Amino acid sequence: MKKLIFILSCLAVFSLSSNAQKFITKTGHIKFYSDSPAEKIEANNRQVNAALDAATGDFVFKVLLKSFEFEKALMQEHFNENYIESDKFPIATFLGKVNNIKDVSVAKDGKYDVVVEGKLTIHGVTQQVTEKGSFEVKQGKIAVNAKFNILLSDYNVKIPGAVTNNISKSVEITVDLNLEKFASSVN
Amino acid sequence: MKIRIYLFVFLFLALFAVTANAQEAMMNLINKDAKPVTDYTSATFKTTRVVIGQSCEIAPTGNLILVFSHHFGALNSGYENLYGLKQSQVRLGLEYGVTKWLGLGVGLNTLQNTWDGFANFKILRQSKGAKKMPFTLTIFGSTAIYTTKWADPTRTNYFTSRISYATQVILARKFGERFSFQIAPTYVHVNLVPSYDDHNNIFALGAGGRFKISQRVSVNAEYYYLFPKQIRSTPAYSTFSAGVDIETGGHVFQIFLTNANGENMETIVTQTTGTWWNGNIFLGFNISRIFTVVKPKAYR
């Protein structure tokens, strides 16, 4: 019984691990780009929330879909109303881990290649994804960059026959974050 | 032994819960850190018209909408007129979104060569989140000037006699993703009326709705109730219009049936001379095409 209490208290301590190694942003930038013969579609979201625990490698994103800004108002309306259905599915999330977080030292400036793995949820559909990116540590801040493609069909985003030439089946996602050390008044 | 197994299972579950929750906890951290956002309702109606009357929507900022409206003749006009196919009434309109809350428009109607100009002000926007607002409120103000020759050139005619005005207070709400509804108390002032018995100030109450039957198709209906005994020298009726909105890439097609002859608010309210019951029904369509004139800041 004593052992049990000891282990449980260890777990409790572990789960309350300090925020010292946590990095966060609420002004991250995610761009998506669709290139098709008829039309190039680009949208930018500069209000992306993301947090990284540099000790454990836990890495999460929260993206408000209505915050994507398009060049044309009509594209934005179609994106929200017809494709991503942002009233039904207002946010996209990523819950995952940096696989090789041990290679990254937040104490030392430098550039690191990372592999991030986890669950990406868009349009109510969750897919397991593994993508490559880079972390650049500079004066205690981490610049995160990644570029990858996702298939709209993987997330049940349907493109009607009439506009198949206007929207690419695969869209390019560019992630650009500047994570800063999380300053909490509690811890 | 049994206890040990329980203990083992418990510990395993506890550990599992901790690792799974680490990411959830990070998400909570994000949620606490995130600044509250206001989620404004978009596309309460697909275009600036419910069917023939104004909707709560205004042209998006920096965007120009070209609206081509066409009404055939009345279905009860007989074979001689091919049940209305021979005649047509057209309105060509342009609308521009100056800001998020101000839209401007002009139109030319073939009915009495009427020019109309309007401004619509989006006073309140339906939203949830940081700022909560249960409905959208748009004020619509329009002036119409007919430019055909004077009916009686022998009398003294004043230019002001050609003018009428319409004002609407449009209160709209999108109930979920499929259904939108609006009510629109409407006031029309006609400078010169045909007879002493006719009122210059005319009141009507509009109501209109949209029901999405698929991602790109909706059924719309609209009723303008004309309060009785305001127009006496000519027949004047309430209007009912029903139709379908079909959205393609850059266009919205609206195909509808209505008993209103006119295409601007002043004539819709005051010059609807027949009812559905006596077959005074017009087949019509609107085609809206939207153009981005001024791109958002980030794309300039």
Short mmCIF file of C-alpha atoms in Angstrom, two decimals:
data_model
loop_
_atom_site.label_atom_id
_atom_site.label_comp_id
_atom_site.label_asym_id
_atom_site.label_seq_id
_atom_site.Cartn_x
_atom_site.Cartn_y
_atom_site.Cartn_z
CA MET A 1 0.00 0.00 0.00
CA LYS A 2 2.83 2.36 0.85
CA LYS A 3 4.35 1.59 -2.50
CA LEU A 4 1.11 2.41 -4.21
CA ILE A 5 0.87 5.77 -2.47
CA PHE A 6 4.45 6.49 -3.42
CA ILE A 7 3.87 5.67 -7.07
CA LEU A 8 0.63 7.63 -7.19
CA SER A 9 2.24 10.67 -5.67
CA CYS A 10 5.08 10.34 -8.17
CA LEU A 11 2.51 10.31 -10.95
CA ALA A 12 0.78 13.30 -9.46
CA VAL A 13 4.04 15.21 -9.34
CA PHE A 14 4.83 14.14 -12.86
CA SER A 15 1.48 15.30 -14.18
CA LEU A 16 1.96 18.66 -12.52
CA SER A 17 5.35 19.08 -14.13
CA SER A 18 6.32 22.72 -14.33
CA ASN A 19 5.62 25.08 -17.20
CA ALA A 20 9.28 26.02 -17.43
CA GLN A 21 9.77 24.15 -20.68
CA LYS A 22 6.56 25.25 -22.33
CA PHE A 23 6.48 27.46 -25.41
CA ILE A 24 3.41 29.09 -26.83
CA THR A 25 2.06 31.42 -29.52
CA LYS A 26 -1.30 32.87 -30.49
CA THR A 27 -0.17 34.61 -33.63
CA GLY A 28 1.12 31.66 -35.59
CA HIS A 29 0.79 31.71 -39.35
CA ILE A 30 -0.67 28.90 -41.42
CA LYS A 31 -1.06 29.28 -45.15
CA PHE A 32 -2.85 26.95 -47.45
CA TYR A 33 -2.33 26.98 -51.14
CA SER A 34 -4.19 25.20 -53.89
CA ASP A 35 -2.77 25.34 -57.38
CA SER A 36 -4.98 24.14 -60.20
CA PRO A 37 -5.03 24.85 -63.95
CA ALA A 38 -7.93 27.29 -63.60
CA GLU A 39 -7.31 29.02 -60.31
CA LYS A 40 -4.73 29.59 -57.62
CA ILE A 41 -6.26 29.77 -54.17
CA GLU A 42 -4.33 31.05 -51.19
CA ALA A 43 -5.51 31.67 -47.66
CA ASN A 44 -3.67 32.92 -44.62
CA ASN A 45 -4.46 32.55 -40.96
CA ARG A 46 -2.29 34.65 -38.66
CA GLN A 47 -4.10 33.81 -35.44
CA VAL A 48 -2.98 30.22 -34.99
CA ASN A 49 -2.64 28.98 -31.42
CA ALA A 50 0.12 26.46 -30.72
CA ALA A 51 1.98 25.12 -27.70
CA LEU A 52 5.07 22.97 -27.31
CA ASP A 53 6.42 21.23 -24.26
CA ALA A 54 10.13 21.12 -25.01
CA ALA A 55 10.70 18.56 -22.23
CA THR A 56 8.24 15.93 -23.39
CA GLY A 57 7.85 16.92 -27.03
CA ASP A 58 4.09 17.33 -26.75
CA PHE A 59 3.01 19.69 -29.49
CA VAL A 60 -0.51 20.98 -30.06
CA PHE A 61 -2.22 23.35 -32.52
CA LYS A 62 -5.60 24.98 -32.56
CA VAL A 63 -6.74 26.71 -35.74
CA LEU A 64 -9.91 28.76 -36.01
CA LEU A 65 -11.08 28.13 -39.56
CA LYS A 66 -13.03 31.37 -39.87
CA SER A 67 -9.76 33.25 -39.38
CA PHE A 68 -8.46 32.21 -42.81
CA GLU A 69 -8.32 35.27 -45.03
CA PHE A 70 -8.68 34.90 -48.78
CA GLU A 71 -7.95 37.23 -51.63
CA LYS A 72 -11.58 37.07 -52.75
CA ALA A 73 -14.51 37.41 -50.35
CA LEU A 74 -16.45 34.86 -52.35
CA MET A 75 -13.71 32.24 -51.93
CA GLN A 76 -13.76 32.84 -48.20
CA GLU A 77 -17.52 32.40 -48.09
CA HIS A 78 -17.35 29.20 -50.14
CA PHE A 79 -14.54 27.87 -47.95
CA ASN A 80 -16.59 28.43 -44.79
CA GLU A 81 -20.04 27.59 -46.14
CA ASN A 82 -19.50 24.82 -48.66
CA TYR A 83 -16.19 23.11 -48.12
CA ILE A 84 -14.90 23.24 -44.56
CA GLU A 85 -18.35 23.94 -43.03
CA SER A 86 -16.93 26.11 -40.30
CA ASP A 87 -20.24 26.51 -38.47
CA LYS A 88 -20.33 22.76 -37.91
CA PHE A 89 -16.58 22.30 -37.47
CA PRO A 90 -15.22 25.66 -36.30
CA ILE A 91 -11.72 24.52 -35.40
CA ALA A 92 -8.97 22.28 -36.71
CA THR A 93 -6.65 20.73 -34.14
CA PHE A 94 -3.41 18.85 -34.01
CA LEU A 95 -2.47 16.80 -30.96
CA GLY A 96 0.92 15.20 -31.27
CA LYS A 97 4.50 14.87 -30.33
CA VAL A 98 7.90 15.84 -31.64
CA ASN A 99 9.45 12.38 -32.07
CA ASN A 100 13.04 13.51 -31.76
CA ILE A 101 12.63 16.21 -29.12
CA LYS A 102 15.78 14.85 -27.38
CA ASP A 103 17.81 16.21 -30.31
CA VAL A 104 16.52 19.72 -29.68
CA SER A 105 18.20 21.88 -27.10
CA VAL A 106 16.26 25.00 -26.22
CA ALA A 107 19.21 26.31 -24.25
CA LYS A 108 21.45 26.54 -27.28
CA ASP A 109 20.86 28.48 -30.50
CA GLY A 110 20.72 26.29 -33.55
CA LYS A 111 18.61 24.73 -36.24
CA TYR A 112 17.14 21.28 -35.84
CA ASP A 113 15.24 19.01 -38.20
CA VAL A 114 12.27 17.50 -36.44
CA VAL A 115 9.66 14.85 -37.12
CA VAL A 116 6.23 15.57 -35.73
CA GLU A 117 3.64 12.84 -35.38
CA GLY A 118 0.08 12.95 -34.16
CA LYS A 119 -3.59 13.35 -34.82
CA LEU A 120 -4.75 16.06 -37.20
CA THR A 121 -8.47 16.83 -37.05
CA ILE A 122 -10.06 18.85 -39.86
CA HIS A 123 -13.72 18.96 -40.86
CA GLY A 124 -14.56 16.47 -38.09
CA VAL A 125 -12.20 13.83 -39.49
CA THR A 126 -9.10 12.73 -37.56
CA GLN A 127 -6.07 11.36 -39.40
CA GLN A 128 -2.75 10.13 -38.05
CA VAL A 129 -0.02 12.21 -39.69
CA THR A 130 3.77 12.32 -39.64
CA GLU A 131 5.45 15.38 -41.11
CA LYS A 132 8.94 16.82 -41.22
CA GLY A 133 9.80 20.35 -40.21
CA SER A 134 12.43 22.47 -38.59
CA PHE A 135 12.93 24.17 -35.23
CA GLU A 136 15.25 27.12 -35.07
CA VAL A 137 16.19 28.08 -31.54
CA LYS A 138 17.30 31.66 -31.16
CA GLN A 139 17.64 33.50 -27.87
CA GLY A 140 15.18 31.25 -26.08
CA LYS A 141 12.59 31.45 -28.84
CA ILE A 142 11.71 28.71 -31.27
CA ALA A 143 10.86 29.39 -34.91
CA VAL A 144 8.89 26.47 -36.30
CA ASN A 145 8.65 25.89 -40.04
CA ALA A 146 7.02 23.12 -42.00
CA LYS A 147 5.55 22.54 -45.42
CA PHE A 148 3.44 19.54 -46.31
CA ASN A 149 0.48 18.44 -48.39
CA ILE A 150 -2.88 17.13 -47.33
CA LEU A 151 -5.51 15.43 -49.45
CA LEU A 152 -8.92 17.07 -49.16
CA SER A 153 -10.55 13.67 -49.61
CA ASP A 154 -8.82 12.40 -46.44
CA TYR A 155 -10.86 14.93 -44.51
CA ASN A 156 -14.12 14.33 -46.34
CA VAL A 157 -14.04 17.76 -48.02
CA LYS A 158 -16.06 17.28 -51.17
CA ILE A 159 -15.41 19.17 -54.39
CA PRO A 160 -18.34 19.20 -56.81
CA GLY A 161 -17.73 18.13 -60.41
CA ALA A 162 -18.28 21.63 -61.79
CA VAL A 163 -15.24 23.07 -60.01
CA THR A 164 -12.80 20.14 -60.05
CA ASN A 165 -10.58 22.19 -62.36
CA ASN A 166 -10.55 25.11 -59.94
CA ILE A 167 -9.58 23.35 -56.74
CA SER A 168 -6.60 21.08 -56.36
CA LYS A 169 -7.24 17.71 -54.70
CA SER A 170 -4.09 18.15 -52.64
CA VAL A 171 -3.42 21.43 -50.85
CA GLU A 172 -0.10 22.67 -49.59
CA ILE A 173 0.05 23.71 -45.96
CA THR A 174 2.80 26.02 -44.75
CA VAL A 175 3.34 26.42 -41.01
CA ASP A 176 5.30 29.33 -39.62
CA LEU A 177 5.34 29.84 -35.84
CA ASN A 178 7.37 31.88 -33.42
CA LEU A 179 7.05 30.15 -30.08
CA GLU A 180 7.89 32.10 -26.98
CA LYS A 181 8.46 30.87 -23.48
CA PHE A 182 5.16 30.51 -21.66
CA ALA A 183 4.98 33.02 -18.83
CA SER A 184 2.45 31.93 -16.29
CA SER A 185 1.45 33.89 -13.24
CA VAL A 186 0.41 30.67 -11.46
CA ASN A 187 3.60 28.66 -11.73
CA MET B 1 -2.62 -11.80 -6.09
CA LYS B 2 -5.92 -10.41 -7.23
CA ILE B 3 -5.12 -7.11 -5.56
CA ARG B 4 -1.82 -6.94 -7.37
CA ILE B 5 -3.49 -7.37 -10.70
CA TYR B 6 -5.97 -4.63 -9.87
CA LEU B 7 -3.12 -2.43 -8.77
CA PHE B 8 -1.23 -3.09 -11.96
CA VAL B 9 -4.25 -2.32 -14.12
CA PHE B 10 -4.95 0.82 -12.12
CA LEU B 11 -1.40 2.06 -12.46
CA PHE B 12 -1.34 1.28 -16.14
CA LEU B 13 -4.55 3.21 -16.68
CA ALA B 14 -3.28 6.09 -14.57
CA LEU B 15 -0.08 6.29 -16.57
CA PHE B 16 -1.96 6.07 -19.83
CA ALA B 17 -4.28 8.83 -18.70
CA VAL B 18 -1.35 11.06 -17.84
CA THR B 19 0.33 10.74 -21.24
CA ALA B 20 -2.94 11.14 -23.12
CA ASN B 21 -3.83 14.09 -20.96
CA ALA B 22 -0.51 15.84 -21.43
CA GLN B 23 -1.61 17.00 -24.86
CA GLU B 24 -5.11 17.80 -23.62
CA ALA B 25 -3.53 19.88 -20.87
CA MET B 26 -1.46 21.71 -23.49
CA MET B 27 -4.70 22.37 -25.36
CA ASN B 28 -6.19 23.82 -22.19
CA LEU B 29 -3.14 26.02 -21.89
CA ILE B 30 -3.81 27.29 -25.41
CA ASN B 31 -7.46 27.87 -24.66
CA LYS B 32 -6.61 29.87 -21.54
CA ASP B 33 -4.02 31.89 -23.42
CA ALA B 34 -6.14 32.51 -26.53
CA LYS B 35 -7.81 35.86 -26.74
CA PRO B 36 -11.59 35.54 -27.03
CA VAL B 37 -12.80 35.84 -30.61
CA THR B 38 -16.12 36.91 -32.03
CA ASP B 39 -17.60 34.52 -34.53
CA TYR B 40 -19.67 36.53 -37.02
CA THR B 41 -22.37 34.68 -38.89
CA SER B 42 -21.72 34.57 -42.61
CA ALA B 43 -24.10 34.09 -45.54
CA THR B 44 -27.42 34.58 -43.79
CA PHE B 45 -28.65 34.95 -47.35
CA LYS B 46 -26.67 34.02 -50.44
CA THR B 47 -27.13 37.35 -52.19
CA THR B 48 -28.39 40.82 -51.46
CA ARG B 49 -31.90 39.73 -52.54
CA VAL B 50 -34.09 37.22 -50.73
CA VAL B 51 -36.08 36.74 -53.92
CA ILE B 52 -36.97 40.15 -55.32
CA GLY B 53 -36.70 42.25 -52.16
CA GLN B 54 -33.57 43.31 -50.33
CA SER B 55 -31.95 40.86 -47.89
CA CYS B 56 -29.91 41.81 -44.83
CA GLU B 57 -26.73 41.20 -46.83
CA ILE B 58 -24.65 43.95 -48.37
CA ALA B 59 -21.88 43.59 -50.94
CA PRO B 60 -18.65 42.35 -49.29
CA THR B 61 -16.03 45.06 -48.69
CA GLY B 62 -14.17 45.94 -51.87
CA ASN B 63 -16.44 43.78 -53.98
CA LEU B 64 -18.71 44.77 -56.86
CA ILE B 65 -21.86 42.77 -57.57
CA LEU B 66 -23.47 42.93 -60.97
CA VAL B 67 -27.13 41.92 -60.76
CA PHE B 68 -29.16 41.22 -63.84
CA SER B 69 -32.87 40.80 -63.03
CA HIS B 70 -35.42 39.73 -65.56
CA HIS B 71 -39.17 39.26 -65.28
CA PHE B 72 -41.22 37.83 -68.12
CA GLY B 73 -44.80 39.01 -68.70
CA ALA B 74 -47.78 37.72 -66.72
CA LEU B 75 -48.79 34.09 -67.11
CA ASN B 76 -52.43 35.15 -67.58
CA SER B 77 -51.64 37.34 -70.61
CA GLY B 78 -52.85 34.63 -72.99
CA TYR B 79 -51.46 32.81 -76.03
CA GLU B 80 -51.17 36.08 -77.96
CA ASN B 81 -48.38 37.00 -75.58
CA LEU B 82 -47.17 33.40 -75.27
CA TYR B 83 -48.22 33.53 -71.62
CA GLY B 84 -45.75 36.25 -70.85
CA LEU B 85 -42.74 35.03 -72.82
CA LYS B 86 -43.06 37.93 -75.27
CA GLN B 87 -42.65 40.61 -72.68
CA SER B 88 -39.83 41.40 -70.39
CA GLN B 89 -38.97 43.73 -67.58
CA VAL B 90 -35.30 44.15 -66.80
CA ARG B 91 -33.25 45.72 -64.07
CA LEU B 92 -29.49 46.10 -64.37
CA GLY B 93 -27.89 46.76 -61.04
CA LEU B 94 -24.47 47.39 -59.57
CA GLU B 95 -23.67 47.16 -55.87
CA TYR B 96 -20.44 47.90 -54.09
CA GLY B 97 -19.24 47.16 -50.55
CA VAL B 98 -17.55 50.32 -49.27
CA THR B 99 -16.92 49.04 -45.74
CA LYS B 100 -18.10 46.15 -43.61
CA TRP B 101 -21.18 48.16 -42.73
CA LEU B 102 -21.87 50.28 -45.81
CA GLY B 103 -23.04 49.18 -49.25
CA LEU B 104 -24.03 51.38 -52.18
CA GLY B 105 -25.98 50.50 -55.29
CA VAL B 106 -27.53 51.82 -58.48
CA GLY B 107 -29.99 50.25 -60.86
CA LEU B 108 -31.72 50.93 -64.15
CA ASN B 109 -35.21 49.48 -64.60
CA THR B 110 -36.97 49.20 -67.94
CA LEU B 111 -40.28 49.69 -66.10
CA GLN B 112 -40.95 53.42 -66.66
CA ASN B 113 -37.19 53.88 -67.32
CA THR B 114 -36.66 54.09 -63.58
CA TRP B 115 -33.27 54.77 -62.06
CA ASP B 116 -32.79 53.74 -58.49
CA GLY B 117 -29.97 54.40 -56.07
CA PHE B 118 -29.59 53.01 -52.60
CA ALA B 119 -27.42 52.72 -49.54
CA ASN B 120 -27.58 49.90 -47.03
CA PHE B 121 -26.11 50.09 -43.58
CA LYS B 122 -25.33 46.95 -41.63
CA ILE B 123 -25.86 48.26 -38.11
CA LEU B 124 -25.61 44.97 -36.20
CA ARG B 125 -24.06 41.67 -37.20
CA GLN B 126 -25.23 38.35 -35.79
CA SER B 127 -22.39 36.83 -33.80
CA LYS B 128 -21.41 34.49 -31.01
CA GLY B 129 -18.28 34.15 -28.90
CA ALA B 130 -16.71 37.24 -27.35
CA LYS B 131 -19.44 39.53 -28.67
CA LYS B 132 -22.90 38.03 -28.74
CA MET B 133 -25.62 39.34 -31.00
CA PRO B 134 -28.74 37.32 -31.83
CA PHE B 135 -29.54 38.99 -35.15
CA THR B 136 -28.34 41.13 -38.03
CA LEU B 137 -29.86 44.57 -38.51
CA THR B 138 -29.59 46.35 -41.84
CA ILE B 139 -31.14 49.69 -42.75
CA PHE B 140 -31.93 50.12 -46.43
CA GLY B 141 -32.66 53.49 -48.01
CA SER B 142 -33.47 53.96 -51.67
CA THR B 143 -34.55 56.68 -54.09
CA ALA B 144 -36.23 55.92 -57.41
CA ILE B 145 -36.75 58.34 -60.30
CA TYR B 146 -38.83 57.41 -63.32
CA THR B 147 -37.73 59.10 -66.53
CA THR B 148 -40.41 58.31 -69.14
CA LYS B 149 -42.26 61.21 -70.76
CA TRP B 150 -44.88 62.98 -68.67
CA ALA B 151 -48.27 61.32 -68.89
CA ASP B 152 -49.93 64.73 -69.20
CA PRO B 153 -47.53 67.31 -70.69
CA THR B 154 -50.17 70.04 -70.71
CA ARG B 155 -50.08 70.52 -66.96
CA THR B 156 -47.18 71.92 -64.96
CA ASN B 157 -44.89 69.03 -64.14
CA TYR B 158 -42.18 69.15 -61.50
CA PHE B 159 -39.09 66.99 -61.51
CA THR B 160 -39.77 66.03 -57.89
CA SER B 161 -42.99 64.37 -59.05
CA ARG B 162 -40.84 61.63 -60.58
CA ILE B 163 -39.30 60.66 -57.25
CA SER B 164 -40.26 58.07 -54.67
CA TYR B 165 -38.36 56.77 -51.67
CA ALA B 166 -38.17 53.46 -49.83
CA THR B 167 -36.82 52.76 -46.35
CA GLN B 168 -36.55 49.34 -44.76
CA VAL B 169 -35.45 48.08 -41.38
CA ILE B 170 -34.29 44.54 -42.00
CA LEU B 171 -33.98 42.27 -38.98
CA ALA B 172 -32.52 38.88 -39.85
CA ARG B 173 -31.33 35.76 -38.12
CA LYS B 174 -29.62 32.62 -39.34
CA PHE B 175 -31.06 29.71 -37.37
CA GLY B 176 -28.42 27.03 -37.77
CA GLU B 177 -26.76 26.35 -41.07
CA ARG B 178 -29.89 25.64 -43.12
CA PHE B 179 -32.53 28.19 -42.23
CA SER B 180 -32.49 32.00 -42.28
CA PHE B 181 -35.38 34.36 -41.73
CA GLN B 182 -35.89 38.10 -41.83
CA ILE B 183 -38.63 40.60 -41.25
CA ALA B 184 -38.55 43.97 -42.97
CA PRO B 185 -40.94 46.77 -42.01
CA THR B 186 -41.02 48.95 -45.11
CA TYR B 187 -41.97 52.57 -45.67
CA VAL B 188 -42.41 54.02 -49.14
CA HIS B 189 -43.01 57.69 -49.86
CA VAL B 190 -44.36 58.60 -53.28
CA ASN B 191 -44.08 62.32 -54.09
CA LEU B 192 -46.92 62.40 -56.61
CA VAL B 193 -49.81 59.95 -56.41
CA PRO B 194 -52.52 59.55 -59.10
CA SER B 195 -55.46 60.67 -57.01
CA TYR B 196 -56.44 62.54 -53.90
CA ASP B 197 -57.58 59.23 -52.31
CA ASP B 198 -54.13 57.70 -52.51
CA HIS B 199 -51.69 58.02 -49.65
CA ASN B 200 -48.23 59.41 -50.22
CA ASN B 201 -46.86 57.46 -47.27
CA ILE B 202 -47.30 53.74 -47.73
CA PHE B 203 -46.47 51.04 -45.25
CA ALA B 204 -45.77 47.37 -45.84
CA LEU B 205 -44.39 44.52 -43.78
CA GLY B 206 -41.99 42.14 -45.44
CA ALA B 207 -40.94 38.68 -44.31
CA GLY B 208 -38.61 36.34 -46.10
CA GLY B 209 -36.78 33.09 -45.54
CA ARG B 210 -34.21 30.78 -47.01
CA PHE B 211 -33.91 27.06 -46.55
CA LYS B 212 -30.81 25.28 -47.80
CA ILE B 213 -31.65 21.96 -49.39
CA SER B 214 -28.08 21.22 -50.39
CA GLN B 215 -24.69 22.87 -50.15
CA ARG B 216 -25.41 25.00 -53.21
CA VAL B 217 -29.17 25.08 -53.60
CA SER B 218 -31.72 26.80 -51.42
CA VAL B 219 -35.44 27.47 -51.55
CA ASN B 220 -36.42 31.06 -50.82
CA ALA B 221 -39.77 32.71 -50.25
CA GLU B 222 -40.80 36.25 -49.49
CA TYR B 223 -44.01 38.08 -48.68
CA TYR B 224 -44.66 41.81 -48.59
CA TYR B 225 -47.91 42.59 -46.87
CA LEU B 226 -49.33 45.90 -48.07
CA PHE B 227 -51.49 47.43 -45.36
CA PRO B 228 -54.97 48.01 -46.84
CA LYS B 229 -56.68 51.23 -47.93
CA GLN B 230 -53.48 53.11 -48.73
CA ILE B 231 -53.68 52.93 -52.53
CA ARG B 232 -57.25 53.37 -53.80
CA SER B 233 -57.21 54.68 -57.39
CA THR B 234 -55.33 51.71 -58.84
CA PRO B 235 -55.35 48.03 -57.89
CA ALA B 236 -52.54 47.31 -55.43
CA TYR B 237 -51.81 44.00 -53.74
CA SER B 238 -49.43 42.34 -51.39
CA THR B 239 -46.66 40.40 -53.12
CA PHE B 240 -45.57 36.83 -52.73
CA SER B 241 -42.46 35.47 -54.39
CA ALA B 242 -40.91 32.03 -54.20
CA GLY B 243 -37.93 30.58 -55.92
CA VAL B 244 -34.71 28.65 -55.91
CA ASP B 245 -31.15 29.95 -55.44
CA ILE B 246 -28.55 27.98 -57.31
CA GLU B 247 -24.96 28.78 -56.62
CA THR B 248 -22.13 28.01 -59.00
CA GLY B 249 -18.53 29.17 -58.65
CA GLY B 250 -18.84 32.92 -59.12
CA HIS B 251 -22.55 33.29 -59.89
CA VAL B 252 -25.80 32.97 -58.03
CA PHE B 253 -28.86 32.17 -60.14
CA GLN B 254 -32.24 32.88 -58.65
CA ILE B 255 -35.25 31.53 -60.52
CA PHE B 256 -38.62 32.45 -59.13
CA LEU B 257 -42.32 33.14 -59.53
CA THR B 258 -43.82 36.37 -58.23
CA ASN B 259 -46.87 38.55 -58.63
CA ALA B 260 -44.73 41.69 -58.46
CA ASN B 261 -44.10 43.41 -61.73
CA GLY B 262 -41.41 45.80 -60.59
CA GLU B 263 -37.87 45.11 -59.52
CA ASN B 264 -37.07 48.00 -57.22
CA MET B 265 -38.57 48.32 -53.73
CA GLU B 266 -40.69 51.39 -54.53
CA THR B 267 -42.55 49.65 -57.35
CA ILE B 268 -42.68 46.23 -55.66
CA VAL B 269 -44.66 47.74 -52.78
CA THR B 270 -46.84 50.24 -54.64
CA GLN B 271 -47.31 48.88 -58.17
CA THR B 272 -48.23 45.23 -57.81
CA THR B 273 -51.50 45.23 -59.73
CA GLY B 274 -52.51 41.57 -59.67
CA THR B 275 -52.63 38.52 -57.45
CA TRP B 276 -51.54 34.90 -57.69
CA TRP B 277 -55.24 33.87 -57.64
CA ASN B 278 -56.04 35.66 -60.90
CA GLY B 279 -52.91 34.35 -62.59
CA ASN B 280 -50.95 37.57 -62.50
CA ILE B 281 -47.75 35.59 -62.03
CA PHE B 282 -44.39 36.49 -63.49
CA LEU B 283 -41.58 34.06 -64.11
CA GLY B 284 -38.29 35.74 -63.36
CA PHE B 285 -34.64 35.26 -62.64
CA ASN B 286 -31.74 37.16 -61.13
CA ILE B 287 -28.14 36.51 -62.01
CA SER B 288 -25.56 37.91 -59.62
CA ARG B 289 -21.90 37.97 -60.45
CA ILE B 290 -19.36 39.16 -57.92
CA PHE B 291 -16.02 40.84 -58.70
CA THR B 292 -13.22 41.64 -56.29
CA VAL B 293 -12.23 45.25 -56.94
CA VAL B 294 -10.14 46.05 -53.89
CA LYS B 295 -8.27 43.09 -52.41
CA PRO B 296 -7.90 42.66 -48.64
CA LYS B 297 -4.84 44.40 -47.16
CA ALA B 298 -2.73 41.26 -46.92
CA TYR B 299 -3.00 40.66 -50.68
CA ARG B 300 -2.27 44.15 -51.98
#
